[in-house]
Amino acid sequence: MTGILTIHHMGLAFKCVSRGLSVSVHRLRADVVVIGSGPGGYVASIKAAQLGMKTVCVEKNDTLGGTCLNVGCIPSKSLLNNSHLYHLVHSDEMKHRGIDIEGFKLNLPGMMKAKEKSVSSLTGGIAYLFKQNKIDHINGVGSIVNPNEVLVTKADGSEERISTGAYSHCNRE
């Protein structure tokens, strides 16, 4: 059974969602909130956690690593490297070095699988580091509401607020 529960405290009203006997609050508390888990974001998150801060990282993609790791730098470099190797084999360079290769052909599905394996390995490495450093990861688009609050809009349209500083753990009405 789900319902809305309004709690009044010190002249303020806080709205919480109740599910059965427990109350689920759509607000997190953190010392540091990092928006984006690209090369700058995941390093900042890990360092903050290592310094003892409660850290939350907000990422809009399903996997950590940001654009660079998931669809930009790393995948494109993987494909470029394999394309370069293919070019070398088909050029006169190999023949000049005394290497004859017959029956060599491009396997594009194989290249794509190798690229995905590289990306998966690296994103999995970041997820492992987040787990080891006790960093919370939230999927959604983060926006700064004020110096002490970040609003996260999730793919399903729901919202979650992350507070820093001395604030309540419920959403104010």
PDB file of C-alpha atoms in Angstrom:
ATOM      1  CA  MET A   1       0.000   0.000   0.000  1.00  0.00           C
ATOM      2  CA  THR A   2       1.491   3.329  -1.083  1.00  0.00           C
ATOM      3  CA  GLY A   3       0.444   6.736   0.145  1.00  0.00           C
ATOM      4  CA  ILE A   4       1.679  10.282   0.696  1.00  0.00           C
ATOM      5  CA  LEU A   5       2.607  11.178   4.262  1.00  0.00           C
ATOM      6  CA  THR A   6       3.073  14.810   5.281  1.00  0.00           C
ATOM      7  CA  ILE A   7       5.195  15.425   8.352  1.00  0.00           C
ATOM      8  CA  HIS A   8       5.117  18.828  10.067  1.00  0.00           C
ATOM      9  CA  HIS A   9       8.235  19.760  11.989  1.00  0.00           C
ATOM     10  CA  MET A  10       9.411  23.161  13.266  1.00  0.00           C
ATOM     11  CA  GLY A  11       6.878  25.027  11.137  1.00  0.00           C
ATOM     12  CA  LEU A  12       7.833  23.225   7.922  1.00  0.00           C
ATOM     13  CA  ALA A  13       5.898  20.555   6.035  1.00  0.00           C
ATOM     14  CA  PHE A  14       7.777  17.580   4.593  1.00  0.00           C
ATOM     15  CA  LYS A  15       6.241  15.210   2.057  1.00  0.00           C
ATOM     16  CA  CYS A  16       7.267  11.536   2.150  1.00  0.00           C
ATOM     17  CA  VAL A  17       5.994   8.466   0.318  1.00  0.00           C
ATOM     18  CA  SER A  18       4.892   5.589   2.514  1.00  0.00           C
ATOM     19  CA  ARG A  19       5.051   2.009   1.300  1.00  0.00           C
ATOM     20  CA  GLY A  20       3.481  -0.437   3.714  1.00  0.00           C
ATOM     21  CA  LEU A  21       4.893  -0.028   7.193  1.00  0.00           C
ATOM     22  CA  SER A  22       8.032   1.858   6.200  1.00  0.00           C
ATOM     23  CA  VAL A  23       8.453   5.399   4.937  1.00  0.00           C
ATOM     24  CA  SER A  24      10.551   5.970   1.822  1.00  0.00           C
ATOM     25  CA  VAL A  25      11.970   9.483   1.617  1.00  0.00           C
ATOM     26  CA  HIS A  26      13.048  10.907  -1.726  1.00  0.00           C
ATOM     27  CA  ARG A  27      15.999  12.824  -0.323  1.00  0.00           C
ATOM     28  CA  LEU A  28      19.581  11.763   0.203  1.00  0.00           C
ATOM     29  CA  ARG A  29      22.208  13.420   2.339  1.00  0.00           C
ATOM     30  CA  ALA A  30      25.801  13.763   1.156  1.00  0.00           C
ATOM     31  CA  ASP A  31      28.904  15.802   1.826  1.00  0.00           C
ATOM     32  CA  VAL A  32      29.768  15.930  -1.879  1.00  0.00           C
ATOM     33  CA  VAL A  33      27.550  15.569  -4.946  1.00  0.00           C
ATOM     34  CA  VAL A  34      29.309  15.077  -8.290  1.00  0.00           C
ATOM     35  CA  ILE A  35      27.255  15.499 -11.459  1.00  0.00           C
ATOM     36  CA  GLY A  36      28.661  13.314 -14.211  1.00  0.00           C
ATOM     37  CA  SER A  37      30.905  10.263 -14.020  1.00  0.00           C
ATOM     38  CA  GLY A  38      33.267  11.077 -16.871  1.00  0.00           C
ATOM     39  CA  PRO A  39      37.046  11.246 -16.370  1.00  0.00           C
ATOM     40  CA  GLY A  40      36.750  14.301 -14.104  1.00  0.00           C
ATOM     41  CA  GLY A  41      33.628  13.148 -12.272  1.00  0.00           C
ATOM     42  CA  TYR A  42      34.651   9.641 -11.309  1.00  0.00           C
ATOM     43  CA  VAL A  43      38.109  10.775 -10.176  1.00  0.00           C
ATOM     44  CA  ALA A  44      36.582  13.584  -8.076  1.00  0.00           C
ATOM     45  CA  SER A  45      34.055  11.150  -6.563  1.00  0.00           C
ATOM     46  CA  ILE A  46      36.710   8.623  -5.625  1.00  0.00           C
ATOM     47  CA  LYS A  47      39.042  11.239  -4.148  1.00  0.00           C
ATOM     48  CA  ALA A  48      36.246  12.826  -2.070  1.00  0.00           C
ATOM     49  CA  ALA A  49      35.259   9.394  -0.727  1.00  0.00           C
ATOM     50  CA  GLN A  50      38.879   8.552   0.073  1.00  0.00           C
ATOM     51  CA  LEU A  51      39.057  11.794   2.072  1.00  0.00           C
ATOM     52  CA  GLY A  52      36.168  10.513   4.187  1.00  0.00           C
ATOM     53  CA  MET A  53      33.276  12.403   2.627  1.00  0.00           C
ATOM     54  CA  LYS A  54      29.866  10.829   1.994  1.00  0.00           C
ATOM     55  CA  THR A  55      29.813  11.033  -1.814  1.00  0.00           C
ATOM     56  CA  VAL A  56      27.013  10.710  -4.356  1.00  0.00           C
ATOM     57  CA  CYS A  57      27.665  10.695  -8.106  1.00  0.00           C
ATOM     58  CA  VAL A  58      24.813  11.466 -10.502  1.00  0.00           C
ATOM     59  CA  GLU A  59      25.104  10.031 -14.031  1.00  0.00           C
ATOM     60  CA  LYS A  60      22.534  10.254 -16.822  1.00  0.00           C
ATOM     61  CA  ASN A  61      23.797   7.143 -18.638  1.00  0.00           C
ATOM     62  CA  ASP A  62      23.124   3.575 -17.524  1.00  0.00           C
ATOM     63  CA  THR A  63      26.827   2.921 -17.014  1.00  0.00           C
ATOM     64  CA  LEU A  64      29.534   4.950 -15.325  1.00  0.00           C
ATOM     65  CA  GLY A  65      32.314   6.629 -17.295  1.00  0.00           C
ATOM     66  CA  GLY A  66      30.453   9.420 -19.077  1.00  0.00           C
ATOM     67  CA  THR A  67      30.476  10.115 -22.785  1.00  0.00           C
ATOM     68  CA  CYS A  68      34.225   9.578 -23.184  1.00  0.00           C
ATOM     69  CA  LEU A  69      34.229   6.042 -21.910  1.00  0.00           C
ATOM     70  CA  ASN A  70      30.848   4.859 -23.201  1.00  0.00           C
ATOM     71  CA  VAL A  71      30.431   6.370 -26.671  1.00  0.00           C
ATOM     72  CA  GLY A  72      33.273   8.810 -27.317  1.00  0.00           C
ATOM     73  CA  CYS A  73      37.016   8.543 -26.822  1.00  0.00           C
ATOM     74  CA  ILE A  74      37.461   4.918 -25.806  1.00  0.00           C
ATOM     75  CA  PRO A  75      35.111   3.219 -28.313  1.00  0.00           C
ATOM     76  CA  SER A  76      36.315   5.392 -31.190  1.00  0.00           C
ATOM     77  CA  LYS A  77      39.995   4.768 -30.358  1.00  0.00           C
ATOM     78  CA  SER A  78      39.349   1.037 -30.157  1.00  0.00           C
ATOM     79  CA  LEU A  79      37.805   1.039 -33.630  1.00  0.00           C
ATOM     80  CA  LEU A  80      40.507   3.349 -35.021  1.00  0.00           C
ATOM     81  CA  ASN A  81      43.249   1.089 -33.676  1.00  0.00           C
ATOM     82  CA  ASN A  82      41.666  -1.998 -35.234  1.00  0.00           C
ATOM     83  CA  SER A  83      41.133  -0.133 -38.512  1.00  0.00           C
ATOM     84  CA  HIS A  84      44.803   0.859 -38.490  1.00  0.00           C
ATOM     85  CA  LEU A  85      45.843  -2.773 -37.999  1.00  0.00           C
ATOM     86  CA  TYR A  86      43.566  -3.826 -40.860  1.00  0.00           C
ATOM     87  CA  HIS A  87      45.124  -1.152 -43.069  1.00  0.00           C
ATOM     88  CA  LEU A  88      48.646  -2.310 -42.196  1.00  0.00           C
ATOM     89  CA  VAL A  89      47.865  -5.879 -43.159  1.00  0.00           C
ATOM     90  CA  HIS A  90      46.405  -4.786 -46.506  1.00  0.00           C
ATOM     91  CA  SER A  91      49.161  -2.323 -47.309  1.00  0.00           C
ATOM     92  CA  ASP A  92      52.539  -2.982 -48.849  1.00  0.00           C
ATOM     93  CA  GLU A  93      54.095  -2.356 -45.426  1.00  0.00           C
ATOM     94  CA  MET A  94      53.774  -6.014 -44.417  1.00  0.00           C
ATOM     95  CA  LYS A  95      55.145  -7.298 -47.740  1.00  0.00           C
ATOM     96  CA  HIS A  96      58.149  -4.974 -47.367  1.00  0.00           C
ATOM     97  CA  ARG A  97      58.813  -6.575 -43.987  1.00  0.00           C
ATOM     98  CA  GLY A  98      58.621 -10.076 -45.441  1.00  0.00           C
ATOM     99  CA  ILE A  99      55.203 -10.910 -44.028  1.00  0.00           C
ATOM    100  CA  ASP A 100      52.697 -12.493 -46.407  1.00  0.00           C
ATOM    101  CA  ILE A 101      49.122 -12.776 -45.194  1.00  0.00           C
ATOM    102  CA  GLU A 102      46.537 -14.596 -47.253  1.00  0.00           C
ATOM    103  CA  GLY A 103      42.801 -14.865 -46.690  1.00  0.00           C
ATOM    104  CA  PHE A 104      42.699 -11.876 -44.369  1.00  0.00           C
ATOM    105  CA  LYS A 105      39.273 -10.232 -44.088  1.00  0.00           C
ATOM    106  CA  LEU A 106      37.509  -7.693 -41.947  1.00  0.00           C
ATOM    107  CA  ASN A 107      35.127  -9.033 -39.298  1.00  0.00           C
ATOM    108  CA  LEU A 108      33.094  -5.971 -38.325  1.00  0.00           C
ATOM    109  CA  PRO A 109      30.874  -7.795 -35.768  1.00  0.00           C
ATOM    110  CA  GLY A 110      34.076  -9.096 -34.153  1.00  0.00           C
ATOM    111  CA  MET A 111      35.549  -5.583 -34.055  1.00  0.00           C
ATOM    112  CA  MET A 112      32.376  -4.241 -32.445  1.00  0.00           C
ATOM    113  CA  LYS A 113      32.411  -7.047 -29.879  1.00  0.00           C
ATOM    114  CA  ALA A 114      36.046  -6.254 -29.001  1.00  0.00           C
ATOM    115  CA  LYS A 115      35.142  -2.564 -28.605  1.00  0.00           C
ATOM    116  CA  GLU A 116      32.224  -3.425 -26.317  1.00  0.00           C
ATOM    117  CA  LYS A 117      34.459  -5.706 -24.261  1.00  0.00           C
ATOM    118  CA  SER A 118      36.943  -2.851 -23.750  1.00  0.00           C
ATOM    119  CA  VAL A 119      34.190  -0.425 -22.749  1.00  0.00           C
ATOM    120  CA  SER A 120      32.548  -2.965 -20.443  1.00  0.00           C
ATOM    121  CA  SER A 121      35.849  -3.733 -18.737  1.00  0.00           C
ATOM    122  CA  LEU A 122      36.557  -0.053 -18.069  1.00  0.00           C
ATOM    123  CA  THR A 123      33.024   0.864 -16.921  1.00  0.00           C
ATOM    124  CA  GLY A 124      33.044  -2.206 -14.689  1.00  0.00           C
ATOM    125  CA  GLY A 125      36.329  -1.013 -13.211  1.00  0.00           C
ATOM    126  CA  ILE A 126      34.774   2.329 -12.276  1.00  0.00           C
ATOM    127  CA  ALA A 127      31.731   0.590 -10.768  1.00  0.00           C
ATOM    128  CA  TYR A 128      34.101  -1.582  -8.712  1.00  0.00           C
ATOM    129  CA  LEU A 129      36.002   1.482  -7.460  1.00  0.00           C
ATOM    130  CA  PHE A 130      32.709   3.180  -6.541  1.00  0.00           C
ATOM    131  CA  LYS A 131      31.676   0.109  -4.563  1.00  0.00           C
ATOM    132  CA  GLN A 132      35.069  -0.186  -2.830  1.00  0.00           C
ATOM    133  CA  ASN A 133      34.951   3.497  -1.856  1.00  0.00           C
ATOM    134  CA  LYS A 134      31.265   3.383  -0.810  1.00  0.00           C
ATOM    135  CA  ILE A 135      30.170   5.971  -3.384  1.00  0.00           C
ATOM    136  CA  ASP A 136      26.439   6.116  -4.100  1.00  0.00           C
ATOM    137  CA  HIS A 137      25.542   6.264  -7.785  1.00  0.00           C
ATOM    138  CA  ILE A 138      22.202   7.639  -8.952  1.00  0.00           C
ATOM    139  CA  ASN A 139      20.995   7.325 -12.545  1.00  0.00           C
ATOM    140  CA  GLY A 140      19.428  10.554 -13.746  1.00  0.00           C
ATOM    141  CA  VAL A 141      20.062  14.115 -14.835  1.00  0.00           C
ATOM    142  CA  GLY A 142      21.359  16.295 -12.021  1.00  0.00           C
ATOM    143  CA  SER A 143      20.788  20.024 -11.694  1.00  0.00           C
ATOM    144  CA  ILE A 144      21.916  22.357  -8.957  1.00  0.00           C
ATOM    145  CA  VAL A 145      18.913  23.878  -7.166  1.00  0.00           C
ATOM    146  CA  ASN A 146      20.938  25.927  -4.681  1.00  0.00           C
ATOM    147  CA  PRO A 147      24.385  25.663  -3.042  1.00  0.00           C
ATOM    148  CA  ASN A 148      23.108  22.890  -0.761  1.00  0.00           C
ATOM    149  CA  GLU A 149      20.788  20.893  -2.998  1.00  0.00           C
ATOM    150  CA  VAL A 150      20.882  18.900  -6.237  1.00  0.00           C
ATOM    151  CA  LEU A 151      17.729  17.748  -8.005  1.00  0.00           C
ATOM    152  CA  VAL A 152      17.969  14.443  -9.902  1.00  0.00           C
ATOM    153  CA  THR A 153      15.379  13.707 -12.577  1.00  0.00           C
ATOM    154  CA  LYS A 154      15.291  10.009 -13.376  1.00  0.00           C
ATOM    155  CA  ALA A 155      14.362   8.398 -16.700  1.00  0.00           C
ATOM    156  CA  ASP A 156      10.889   7.497 -15.394  1.00  0.00           C
ATOM    157  CA  GLY A 157      10.230  11.165 -14.535  1.00  0.00           C
ATOM    158  CA  SER A 158      10.568  10.723 -10.776  1.00  0.00           C
ATOM    159  CA  GLU A 159      12.744  13.127  -8.865  1.00  0.00           C
ATOM    160  CA  GLU A 160      15.185  12.744  -6.026  1.00  0.00           C
ATOM    161  CA  ARG A 161      16.831  15.523  -4.042  1.00  0.00           C
ATOM    162  CA  ILE A 162      20.315  15.310  -2.609  1.00  0.00           C
ATOM    163  CA  SER A 163      21.112  17.685   0.226  1.00  0.00           C
ATOM    164  CA  THR A 164      24.422  18.838   1.588  1.00  0.00           C
ATOM    165  CA  GLY A 165      24.790  20.769   4.828  1.00  0.00           C
ATOM    166  CA  ALA A 166      22.391  20.620   7.792  1.00  0.00           C
ATOM    167  CA  TYR A 167      19.015  19.932   6.185  1.00  0.00           C
ATOM    168  CA  SER A 168      16.162  17.526   6.816  1.00  0.00           C
ATOM    169  CA  HIS A 169      16.057  14.199   4.999  1.00  0.00           C
ATOM    170  CA  CYS A 170      12.524  14.785   3.622  1.00  0.00           C
ATOM    171  CA  ASN A 171      11.311  16.989   0.774  1.00  0.00           C
ATOM    172  CA  ARG A 172       9.978  20.318   1.935  1.00  0.00           C
ATOM    173  CA  GLU A 173       6.596  21.306   0.507  1.00  0.00           C
TER     174      GLU A 173
END
